Amino acid sequence: KVISIGKQNFVSLRENDCFYIDKTDLICKWWESKDEITLITRPRRFGKTLNMSMLNCFFSNQFTGREDLFKGLAVWKKEKYRKMQGTYPVIFLSFADVKQTNGADAIKQVKRIISDVYESCQYLVKWENLGERQRRQFLEICPQMDDVTAQNALKDLTKYLAKYYGKNVIILLDEYDTPMQEAYVHGYLDVFTEFMRSLFNSTF
């Protein structure tokens, strides 16, 4: 098999039959831990992003019916998990591109990423069981939204998705620390930390 350097997309890796060290047992261990929040800190190039992509492919209902991605891997040996594949609403986002040199632009970039997540869930706006106030709240989400709206946006979206699908939502956040590193390097850590603390607190 080809060892594809730098490939971080689980679907691409599996569809192209690239060399893969099976880490899918992580799914079982993580699920059975029943933790509400899990923070994964490892060295660079350890495979964190690929693992996040793997978790997204396994749980997200956007990948319903994609058994082919997991057949032959450790997680697929357990019937309980075979039934679980592709059955949860998942919010998967990355802060890898939040590398601005000032606080205002960094916050704008975070808001843009959140707006993109909402854009992928536009079907909720037409859902008859979404209340008028919730619909207005949904439509307020844009890159120009105020800080408080942005800080509560992901929490609100989990409520809408949970109501729509009848299941709790899994949130996967990759590169959570990249913006904090940039804020430290460029000298706007205090103002950015205030924004991110409220965002993380509300979301998680």
Tab-separated table of N, CA, C and O in Angstrom, residues 68-171:
chain	number	residue	atom	x	y	z
A	68	ASP	N	-18.443	0.818	4.153
A	68	ASP	CA	-17.215	0.476	3.436
A	68	ASP	C	-15.983	1.142	4.025
A	68	ASP	O	-14.870	0.627	3.886
A	69	LEU	N	-16.189	2.274	4.704
A	69	LEU	CA	-15.049	2.994	5.276
A	69	LEU	C	-14.474	2.277	6.496
A	69	LEU	O	-13.328	2.518	6.877
A	70	PHE	N	-15.275	1.397	7.115
A	70	PHE	CA	-14.859	0.785	8.377
A	70	PHE	C	-14.766	-0.741	8.342
A	70	PHE	O	-14.251	-1.338	9.288
A	71	LYS	N	-15.259	-1.350	7.274
A	71	LYS	CA	-15.170	-2.819	7.181
A	71	LYS	C	-13.703	-3.265	7.230
A	71	LYS	O	-12.847	-2.691	6.568
A	72	GLY	N	-13.453	-4.281	8.045
A	72	GLY	CA	-12.092	-4.793	8.179
A	72	GLY	C	-11.301	-4.127	9.289
A	72	GLY	O	-10.192	-4.565	9.606
A	73	LEU	N	-11.858	-3.078	9.893
A	73	LEU	CA	-11.177	-2.378	10.976
A	73	LEU	C	-11.720	-2.830	12.327
A	73	LEU	O	-12.785	-3.437	12.417
A	74	ALA	N	-10.993	-2.505	13.386
A	74	ALA	CA	-11.305	-3.014	14.725
A	74	ALA	C	-12.728	-2.705	15.170
A	74	ALA	O	-13.416	-3.561	15.719
A	75	VAL	N	-13.181	-1.488	14.926
A	75	VAL	CA	-14.503	-1.080	15.405
A	75	VAL	C	-15.620	-1.907	14.774
A	75	VAL	O	-16.681	-2.090	15.378
A	76	TRP	N	-15.382	-2.417	13.567
A	76	TRP	CA	-16.432	-3.129	12.831
A	76	TRP	C	-16.638	-4.552	13.325
A	76	TRP	O	-17.577	-5.232	12.946
A	77	LYS	N	-15.774	-5.007	14.219
A	77	LYS	CA	-15.907	-6.367	14.757
A	77	LYS	C	-16.991	-6.437	15.833
A	77	LYS	O	-17.389	-7.536	16.226
A	78	LYS	N	-17.450	-5.277	16.304
A	78	LYS	CA	-18.433	-5.242	17.386
A	78	LYS	C	-19.783	-4.787	16.833
A	78	LYS	O	-19.908	-3.687	16.300
A	79	GLU	N	-20.776	-5.656	16.946
A	79	GLU	CA	-22.100	-5.383	16.378
A	79	GLU	C	-22.695	-4.089	16.909
A	79	GLU	O	-23.341	-3.336	16.170
A	80	LYS	N	-22.506	-3.811	18.193
A	80	LYS	CA	-23.034	-2.597	18.811
A	80	LYS	C	-22.603	-1.362	18.039
A	80	LYS	O	-23.392	-0.440	17.804
A	81	TYR	N	-21.349	-1.344	17.609
A	81	TYR	CA	-20.825	-0.170	16.917
A	81	TYR	C	-21.185	-0.170	15.440
A	81	TYR	O	-21.312	0.909	14.832
A	82	ARG	N	-21.367	-1.336	14.863
A	82	ARG	CA	-21.818	-1.374	13.468
A	82	ARG	C	-23.178	-0.692	13.335
A	82	ARG	O	-23.442	0.003	12.363
A	83	LYS	N	-24.036	-0.900	14.334
A	83	LYS	CA	-25.365	-0.286	14.313
A	83	LYS	C	-25.308	1.217	14.571
A	83	LYS	O	-26.239	1.953	14.231
A	84	MET	N	-24.229	1.666	15.169
A	84	MET	CA	-24.103	3.073	15.564
A	84	MET	C	-23.576	3.957	14.431
A	84	MET	O	-23.777	5.164	14.417
A	85	GLN	N	-22.903	3.339	13.475
A	85	GLN	CA	-22.254	4.114	12.428
A	85	GLN	C	-23.252	4.973	11.637
A	85	GLN	O	-24.284	4.502	11.181
A	86	GLY	N	-22.930	6.252	11.505
A	86	GLY	CA	-23.730	7.171	10.694
A	86	GLY	C	-25.083	7.518	11.271
A	86	GLY	O	-26.020	7.778	10.508
A	87	THR	N	-25.204	7.566	12.598
A	87	THR	CA	-26.536	7.777	13.190
A	87	THR	C	-26.639	9.022	14.071
A	87	THR	O	-27.688	9.247	14.666
A	88	TYR	N	-25.597	9.835	14.152
A	88	TYR	CA	-25.629	11.000	15.042
A	88	TYR	C	-25.452	12.308	14.276
A	88	TYR	O	-24.702	12.374	13.297
A	89	PRO	N	-26.123	13.370	14.744
A	89	PRO	CA	-25.810	14.700	14.210
A	89	PRO	C	-24.450	15.129	14.760
A	89	PRO	O	-24.202	15.025	15.970
A	90	VAL	N	-23.573	15.563	13.878
A	90	VAL	CA	-22.216	15.952	14.281
A	90	VAL	C	-21.899	17.342	13.744
A	90	VAL	O	-22.169	17.643	12.575
A	91	ILE	N	-21.337	18.176	14.597
A	91	ILE	CA	-20.790	19.466	14.178
A	91	ILE	C	-19.273	19.303	14.179
A	91	ILE	O	-18.671	19.056	15.221
A	92	PHE	N	-18.670	19.403	13.008
A	92	PHE	CA	-17.217	19.217	12.883
A	92	PHE	C	-16.621	20.502	12.329
A	92	PHE	O	-16.924	20.901	11.204
A	93	LEU	N	-15.783	21.158	13.109
A	93	LEU	CA	-15.176	22.396	12.651
A	93	LEU	C	-13.721	22.463	13.068
A	93	LEU	O	-13.288	21.776	13.994
A	94	SER	N	-12.974	23.294	12.368
A	94	SER	CA	-11.545	23.437	12.629
A	94	SER	C	-11.166	24.912	12.716
A	94	SER	O	-11.656	25.735	11.932
A	95	PHE	N	-10.299	25.226	13.667
A	95	PHE	CA	-9.785	26.587	13.799
A	95	PHE	C	-8.372	26.708	13.236
A	95	PHE	O	-7.628	27.613	13.595
A	96	ALA	N	-8.009	25.791	12.348
A	96	ALA	CA	-6.655	25.771	11.788
A	96	ALA	C	-6.316	27.047	11.028
A	96	ALA	O	-5.146	27.437	10.944
A	97	ASP	N	-7.330	27.710	10.451
A	97	ASP	CA	-7.080	28.894	9.623
A	97	ASP	C	-7.173	30.204	10.394
A	97	ASP	O	-7.075	31.282	9.796
A	98	VAL	N	-7.355	30.128	11.709
A	98	VAL	CA	-7.429	31.361	12.501
A	98	VAL	C	-6.006	31.753	12.876
A	98	VAL	O	-5.507	31.425	13.957
A	99	LYS	N	-5.353	32.472	11.961
A	99	LYS	CA	-3.942	32.841	12.146
A	99	LYS	C	-3.711	34.323	11.870
A	99	LYS	O	-2.706	34.719	11.273
A	100	GLN	N	-4.664	35.139	12.307
A	100	GLN	CA	-4.576	36.569	12.046
A	100	GLN	C	-3.572	37.241	12.994
A	100	GLN	O	-3.237	36.698	14.046
A	101	THR	N	-3.159	38.439	12.625
A	101	THR	CA	-2.140	39.150	13.406
A	101	THR	C	-2.735	40.132	14.405
A	101	THR	O	-2.003	40.808	15.113
A	102	ASN	N	-4.059	40.227	14.449
A	102	ASN	CA	-4.700	41.096	15.440
A	102	ASN	C	-6.002	40.459	15.917
A	102	ASN	O	-6.594	39.624	15.225
A	103	GLY	N	-6.437	40.860	17.103
A	103	GLY	CA	-7.582	40.250	17.742
A	103	GLY	C	-8.885	40.396	16.983
A	103	GLY	O	-9.676	39.453	16.893
A	104	ALA	N	-9.119	41.579	16.432
A	104	ALA	CA	-10.378	41.840	15.736
A	104	ALA	C	-10.538	40.916	14.531
A	104	ALA	O	-11.611	40.334	14.308
A	105	ASP	N	-9.478	40.748	13.754
A	105	ASP	CA	-9.548	39.890	12.579
A	105	ASP	C	-9.659	38.409	12.968
A	105	ASP	O	-10.335	37.629	12.284
A	106	ALA	N	-9.012	38.037	14.067
A	106	ALA	CA	-9.093	36.650	14.530
A	106	ALA	C	-10.520	36.313	14.934
A	106	ALA	O	-11.040	35.241	14.600
A	107	ILE	N	-11.177	37.224	15.633
A	107	ILE	CA	-12.565	36.996	16.046
A	107	ILE	C	-13.477	36.938	14.824
A	107	ILE	O	-14.391	36.104	14.754
A	108	LYS	N	-13.210	37.790	13.830
A	108	LYS	CA	-13.984	37.758	12.584
A	108	LYS	C	-13.852	36.395	11.898
A	108	LYS	O	-14.824	35.862	11.360
A	109	GLN	N	-12.647	35.855	11.908
A	109	GLN	CA	-12.420	34.559	11.259
A	109	GLN	C	-13.167	33.438	11.979
A	109	GLN	O	-13.748	32.556	11.340
A	110	VAL	N	-13.188	33.478	13.302
A	110	VAL	CA	-13.937	32.484	14.071
A	110	VAL	C	-15.423	32.593	13.736
A	110	VAL	O	-16.113	31.581	13.542
A	111	LYS	N	-15.919	33.823	13.640
A	111	LYS	CA	-17.329	34.032	13.297
A	111	LYS	C	-17.643	33.504	11.899
A	111	LYS	O	-18.718	32.950	11.661
A	112	ARG	N	-16.706	33.662	10.982
A	112	ARG	CA	-16.901	33.160	9.619
A	112	ARG	C	-16.994	31.629	9.618
A	112	ARG	O	-17.827	31.051	8.919
A	113	ILE	N	-16.164	30.984	10.409
A	113	ILE	CA	-16.178	29.520	10.493
A	113	ILE	C	-17.511	29.037	11.068
A	113	ILE	O	-18.112	28.080	10.570
A	114	ILE	N	-17.977	29.714	12.115
A	114	ILE	CA	-19.272	29.355	12.711
A	114	ILE	C	-20.394	29.574	11.708
A	114	ILE	O	-21.319	28.757	11.591
A	115	SER	N	-20.321	30.664	10.953
A	115	SER	CA	-21.335	30.954	9.930
A	115	SER	C	-21.375	29.864	8.864
A	115	SER	O	-22.452	29.493	8.386
A	116	ASP	N	-20.206	29.358	8.491
A	116	ASP	CA	-20.143	28.289	7.493
A	116	ASP	C	-20.823	27.022	8.007
A	116	ASP	O	-21.467	26.297	7.236
A	117	VAL	N	-20.675	26.745	9.306
A	117	VAL	CA	-21.334	25.577	9.893
A	117	VAL	C	-22.849	25.744	9.786
A	117	VAL	O	-23.569	24.814	9.427
A	118	TYR	N	-23.336	26.939	10.105
A	118	TYR	CA	-24.773	27.211	9.995
A	118	TYR	C	-25.244	27.080	8.548
A	118	TYR	O	-26.345	26.600	8.288
A	119	GLU	N	-24.415	27.520	7.619
A	119	GLU	CA	-24.773	27.454	6.205
A	119	GLU	C	-25.046	26.006	5.781
A	119	GLU	O	-25.930	25.742	4.972
A	120	SER	N	-24.296	25.078	6.358
A	120	SER	CA	-24.477	23.666	6.011
A	120	SER	C	-25.742	23.076	6.635
A	120	SER	O	-26.130	21.955	6.310
A	121	CYS	N	-26.385	23.832	7.530
A	121	CYS	CA	-27.603	23.352	8.201
A	121	CYS	C	-28.826	24.193	7.825
A	121	CYS	O	-29.790	24.289	8.604
A	122	GLN	N	-28.806	24.795	6.644
A	122	GLN	CA	-29.889	25.684	6.225
A	122	GLN	C	-31.253	24.997	6.168
A	122	GLN	O	-32.294	25.649	6.247
A	123	TYR	N	-31.256	23.686	6.037
A	123	TYR	CA	-32.528	22.955	5.981
A	123	TYR	C	-33.353	23.161	7.255
A	123	TYR	O	-34.572	23.005	7.246
A	124	LEU	N	-32.702	23.537	8.347
A	124	LEU	CA	-33.416	23.752	9.603
A	124	LEU	C	-34.344	24.962	9.534
A	124	LEU	O	-35.367	25.012	10.221
A	125	VAL	N	-33.984	25.945	8.719
A	125	VAL	CA	-34.789	27.174	8.618
A	125	VAL	C	-36.205	26.856	8.135
A	125	VAL	O	-37.177	27.472	8.567
A	126	LYS	N	-36.326	25.873	7.242
A	126	LYS	CA	-37.628	25.521	6.670
A	126	LYS	C	-38.385	24.478	7.502
A	126	LYS	O	-39.502	24.117	7.167
A	127	TRP	N	-37.761	24.028	8.575
A	127	TRP	CA	-38.388	23.003	9.403
A	127	TRP	C	-39.553	23.600	10.179
A	127	TRP	O	-39.405	24.603	10.878
A	128	GLU	N	-40.712	22.989	10.047
A	128	GLU	CA	-41.932	23.554	10.639
A	128	GLU	C	-41.908	23.570	12.166
A	128	GLU	O	-42.609	24.380	12.797
A	129	ASN	N	-41.115	22.709	12.787
A	129	ASN	CA	-41.061	22.662	14.248
A	129	ASN	C	-40.046	23.625	14.854
A	129	ASN	O	-39.873	23.656	16.070
A	130	LEU	N	-39.386	24.398	14.004
A	130	LEU	CA	-38.485	25.429	14.508
A	130	LEU	C	-39.310	26.685	14.772
A	130	LEU	O	-39.975	27.200	13.880
A	131	GLY	N	-39.298	27.150	16.017
A	131	GLY	CA	-40.106	28.306	16.390
A	131	GLY	C	-39.664	29.567	15.663
A	131	GLY	O	-38.542	29.658	15.165
A	132	GLU	N	-40.550	30.561	15.621
A	132	GLU	CA	-40.250	31.811	14.915
A	132	GLU	C	-39.051	32.520	15.534
A	132	GLU	O	-38.202	33.069	14.820
A	133	ARG	N	-38.990	32.546	16.866
A	133	ARG	CA	-37.857	33.194	17.529
A	133	ARG	C	-36.558	32.468	17.205
A	133	ARG	O	-35.529	33.093	16.935
A	134	GLN	N	-36.618	31.133	17.187
A	134	GLN	CA	-35.432	30.343	16.862
A	134	GLN	C	-35.022	30.541	15.411
A	134	GLN	O	-33.832	30.596	15.092
A	135	ARG	N	-36.029	30.694	14.535
A	135	ARG	CA	-35.733	30.920	13.121
A	135	ARG	C	-35.032	32.266	12.935
A	135	ARG	O	-34.059	32.373	12.182
A	136	ARG	N	-35.509	33.290	13.636
A	136	ARG	CA	-34.860	34.606	13.559
A	136	ARG	C	-33.434	34.531	14.106
A	136	ARG	O	-32.517	35.129	13.545
A	137	GLN	N	-33.283	33.798	15.190
A	137	GLN	CA	-31.969	33.615	15.805
A	137	GLN	C	-31.016	32.918	14.825
A	137	GLN	O	-29.854	33.308	14.687
A	138	PHE	N	-31.525	31.913	14.151
A	138	PHE	CA	-30.734	31.168	13.174
A	138	PHE	C	-30.255	32.104	12.061
A	138	PHE	O	-29.083	32.073	11.659
A	139	LEU	N	-31.157	32.933	11.572
A	139	LEU	CA	-30.844	33.809	10.442
A	139	LEU	C	-29.927	34.969	10.814
A	139	LEU	O	-29.371	35.634	9.940
A	140	GLU	N	-29.757	35.215	12.106
A	140	GLU	CA	-28.855	36.274	12.573
A	140	GLU	C	-27.385	35.862	12.465
A	140	GLU	O	-26.496	36.709	12.534
A	141	ILE	N	-27.142	34.569	12.308
A	141	ILE	CA	-25.761	34.083	12.287
A	141	ILE	C	-25.103	34.425	10.954
A	141	ILE	O	-25.517	33.949	9.893
A	142	CYS	N	-24.084	35.269	11.028
A	142	CYS	CA	-23.341	35.697	9.853
A	142	CYS	C	-21.970	36.189	10.324
A	142	CYS	O	-21.767	36.405	11.520
A	143	PRO	N	-21.027	36.387	9.419
A	143	PRO	CA	-19.704	36.854	9.836
A	143	PRO	C	-19.720	38.206	10.557
A	143	PRO	O	-18.783	38.528	11.285
A	144	GLN	N	-20.799	38.987	10.375
A	144	GLN	CA	-20.881	40.304	11.001
A	144	GLN	C	-21.626	40.294	12.340
A	144	GLN	O	-21.853	41.345	12.938
A	145	MET	N	-21.997	39.132	12.827
A	145	MET	CA	-22.761	39.066	14.079
A	145	MET	C	-21.941	39.605	15.251
A	145	MET	O	-20.704	39.637	15.216
A	146	ASP	N	-22.649	40.034	16.314
A	146	ASP	CA	-21.947	40.545	17.488
A	146	ASP	C	-21.322	39.394	18.268
A	146	ASP	O	-21.628	38.223	18.043
A	147	ASP	N	-20.456	39.731	19.195
A	147	ASP	CA	-19.691	38.720	19.931
A	147	ASP	C	-20.589	37.768	20.726
A	147	ASP	O	-20.368	36.556	20.735
A	148	VAL	N	-21.573	38.306	21.413
A	148	VAL	CA	-22.436	37.484	22.257
A	148	VAL	C	-23.202	36.464	21.414
A	148	VAL	O	-23.322	35.293	21.789
A	149	THR	N	-23.708	36.903	20.269
A	149	THR	CA	-24.418	35.990	19.359
A	149	THR	C	-23.488	34.868	18.902
A	149	THR	O	-23.870	33.697	18.881
A	150	ALA	N	-22.261	35.228	18.561
A	150	ALA	CA	-21.286	34.238	18.101
A	150	ALA	C	-20.934	33.252	19.201
A	150	ALA	O	-20.812	32.045	18.956
A	151	GLN	N	-20.792	33.759	20.412
A	151	GLN	CA	-20.393	32.907	21.531
A	151	GLN	C	-21.468	31.872	21.881
A	151	GLN	O	-21.156	30.812	22.414
A	152	ASN	N	-22.713	32.183	21.568
A	152	ASN	CA	-23.816	31.266	21.865
A	152	ASN	C	-24.266	30.452	20.652
A	152	ASN	O	-25.124	29.571	20.778
A	153	ALA	N	-23.691	30.749	19.495
A	153	ALA	CA	-24.193	30.171	18.241
A	153	ALA	C	-24.096	28.651	18.183
A	153	ALA	O	-25.038	27.975	17.761
A	154	LEU	N	-22.975	28.096	18.581
A	154	LEU	CA	-22.821	26.641	18.491
A	154	LEU	C	-23.727	25.936	19.492
A	154	LEU	O	-24.307	24.884	19.183
A	155	LYS	N	-23.856	26.512	20.678
A	155	LYS	CA	-24.775	25.931	21.671
A	155	LYS	C	-26.196	25.922	21.124
A	155	LYS	O	-26.909	24.912	21.237
A	156	ASP	N	-26.613	27.037	20.519
A	156	ASP	CA	-27.964	27.109	19.956
A	156	ASP	C	-28.152	26.091	18.835
A	156	ASP	O	-29.203	25.443	18.741
A	157	LEU	N	-27.129	25.935	18.006
A	157	LEU	CA	-27.237	24.992	16.884
A	157	LEU	C	-27.385	23.560	17.388
A	157	LEU	O	-28.134	22.760	16.803
A	158	THR	N	-26.697	23.218	18.477
A	158	THR	CA	-26.847	21.864	19.028
A	158	THR	C	-28.291	21.628	19.472
A	158	THR	O	-28.818	20.529	19.312
A	159	LYS	N	-28.932	22.666	20.003
A	159	LYS	CA	-30.335	22.535	20.431
A	159	LYS	C	-31.234	22.269	19.230
A	159	LYS	O	-32.113	21.405	19.275
A	160	TYR	N	-31.023	23.030	18.154
A	160	TYR	CA	-31.844	22.851	16.956
A	160	TYR	C	-31.654	21.450	16.368
A	160	TYR	O	-32.624	20.769	16.016
A	161	LEU	N	-30.389	21.022	16.264
A	161	LEU	CA	-30.099	19.717	15.665
A	161	LEU	C	-30.615	18.572	16.539
A	161	LEU	O	-31.133	17.577	16.025
A	162	ALA	N	-30.469	18.717	17.848
A	162	ALA	CA	-30.954	17.669	18.754
A	162	ALA	C	-32.468	17.524	18.660
A	162	ALA	O	-33.011	16.409	18.686
A	163	LYS	N	-33.144	18.652	18.518
A	163	LYS	CA	-34.604	18.644	18.391
A	163	LYS	C	-35.013	18.023	17.053
A	163	LYS	O	-35.974	17.257	16.966
A	164	TYR	N	-34.272	18.337	16.011
A	164	TYR	CA	-34.583	17.857	14.666
A	164	TYR	C	-34.362	16.347	14.536
A	164	TYR	O	-35.194	15.618	13.976
A	165	TYR	N	-33.232	15.862	15.077
A	165	TYR	CA	-32.877	14.448	14.913
A	165	TYR	C	-33.276	13.584	16.102
A	165	TYR	O	-33.220	12.352	16.018
A	166	GLY	N	-33.634	14.206	17.221
A	166	GLY	CA	-34.005	13.430	18.403
A	166	GLY	C	-32.827	12.748	19.060
A	166	GLY	O	-32.978	11.728	19.737
A	167	LYS	N	-31.636	13.297	18.862
A	167	LYS	CA	-30.416	12.742	19.457
A	167	LYS	C	-29.489	13.875	19.871
A	167	LYS	O	-29.468	14.937	19.237
A	168	ASN	N	-28.708	13.610	20.929
A	168	ASN	CA	-27.697	14.582	21.319
A	168	ASN	C	-26.681	14.771	20.208
A	168	ASN	O	-26.424	13.847	19.426
A	169	VAL	N	-26.087	15.942	20.157
A	169	VAL	CA	-25.149	16.304	19.099
A	169	VAL	C	-23.717	16.088	19.567
A	169	VAL	O	-23.372	16.387	20.709
A	170	ILE	N	-22.888	15.570	18.685
A	170	ILE	CA	-21.452	15.439	18.955
A	170	ILE	C	-20.742	16.611	18.287
A	170	ILE	O	-20.951	16.877	17.099
A	171	ILE	N	-19.927	17.321	19.058
A	171	ILE	CA	-19.146	18.433	18.507
A	171	ILE	C	-17.679	18.024	18.454
A	171	ILE	O	-17.112	17.609	19.471
